[in-house]
C-alpha cells in the first residue's frame, strides 16, 4: 500500500500526473488525456486510472467534467458542486454559514429499490445555508449510506458542519452520477426555514452520486434562491 492508500500502479499514475501539474506541463484548464490513453501510457487498467483520477480530484488537483454538462452558477460564477455547496461557494469567495436543521438515521427501502442500492439504511442531513449577514439562499437535503463511519453522525454531529468532510473521511468520494434541475414553489415548511413567503419559486436540483467502485455516496436535493443561482449549460468541447 502507498501513502495514497492504493497499489504501486495506482501511485505511479498519481505521481506521473502530479509531476506534470507541478511542472506546468498540465496547466490550469488543460484537458487531461482520456482514460484509455492514460491506461496505455502507464500500462495499467482503466479501473486503476479512474481510482487515480478520483484521488487527484479529492485532492483538488484536477476537475473532471464531461464534454457536455450542466453547472450551477452563483452570481454569475460557475460552481463545481460535485465537491458540495460549502466547498464550491468557498472556492468562489462567497462567505456563508450553515445551519444543520435535521440529522437522523432513516430506513428507506423504497428509495433503495428505486435506485438499485444495496442498503436501505441511511443518514439524513438537512442544511440551510445563509450569506453571512444576509438572507438564506439554499436548503439542502441529503441521504448518505449509514456505513460504520457515518452511522453515528446523529450523535457526533458534522465535523465543521461539513457533510463533504465526513464523506471524504469515510472514503466516499463522488466519481460519477447524474443530476436534474427544475423549479418549484416553496411549501410552507421550507418557506419558513428559508424566511420566504410560501409559494416563492426556487430553483430545484437533485444529484445522485457514486464512488469510482460504484458504491452509493449521496443523494442530495437543493432548493436555491433564483436571484443568486442560475443553471449554466455547456456543450461540445473547445478546440
Coordinates of N, CA and C in Angstrom, one line a residue, residues 9 57 125 180 219 223 232 235:
X9 N 0.8 0.6 -8.8 CA 0.3 1.1 -10.1 C -0.5 2.4 -9.9
X57 N -8.8 14.3 -7.9 CA -10.0 15.2 -7.7 C -10.2 15.4 -6.3
X125 N -29.5 14.3 6.3 CA -28.9 15.6 6.7 C -29.6 16.7 5.9
X180 N -30.4 16.5 -11.9 CA -31.6 17.1 -12.6 C -31.8 18.5 -12.0
X219 N -27.4 11.2 -2.2 CA -28.5 11.8 -3.0 C -28.8 13.1 -2.3
X223 N -32.8 23.4 -2.8 CA -33.6 24.5 -3.2 C -32.8 25.7 -3.1
X232 N -26.3 26.9 -15.7 CA -25.4 27.1 -16.8 C -25.1 25.8 -17.5
X235 N -21.9 22.7 -23.8 CA -21.9 21.5 -24.7 C -20.7 21.6 -25.6

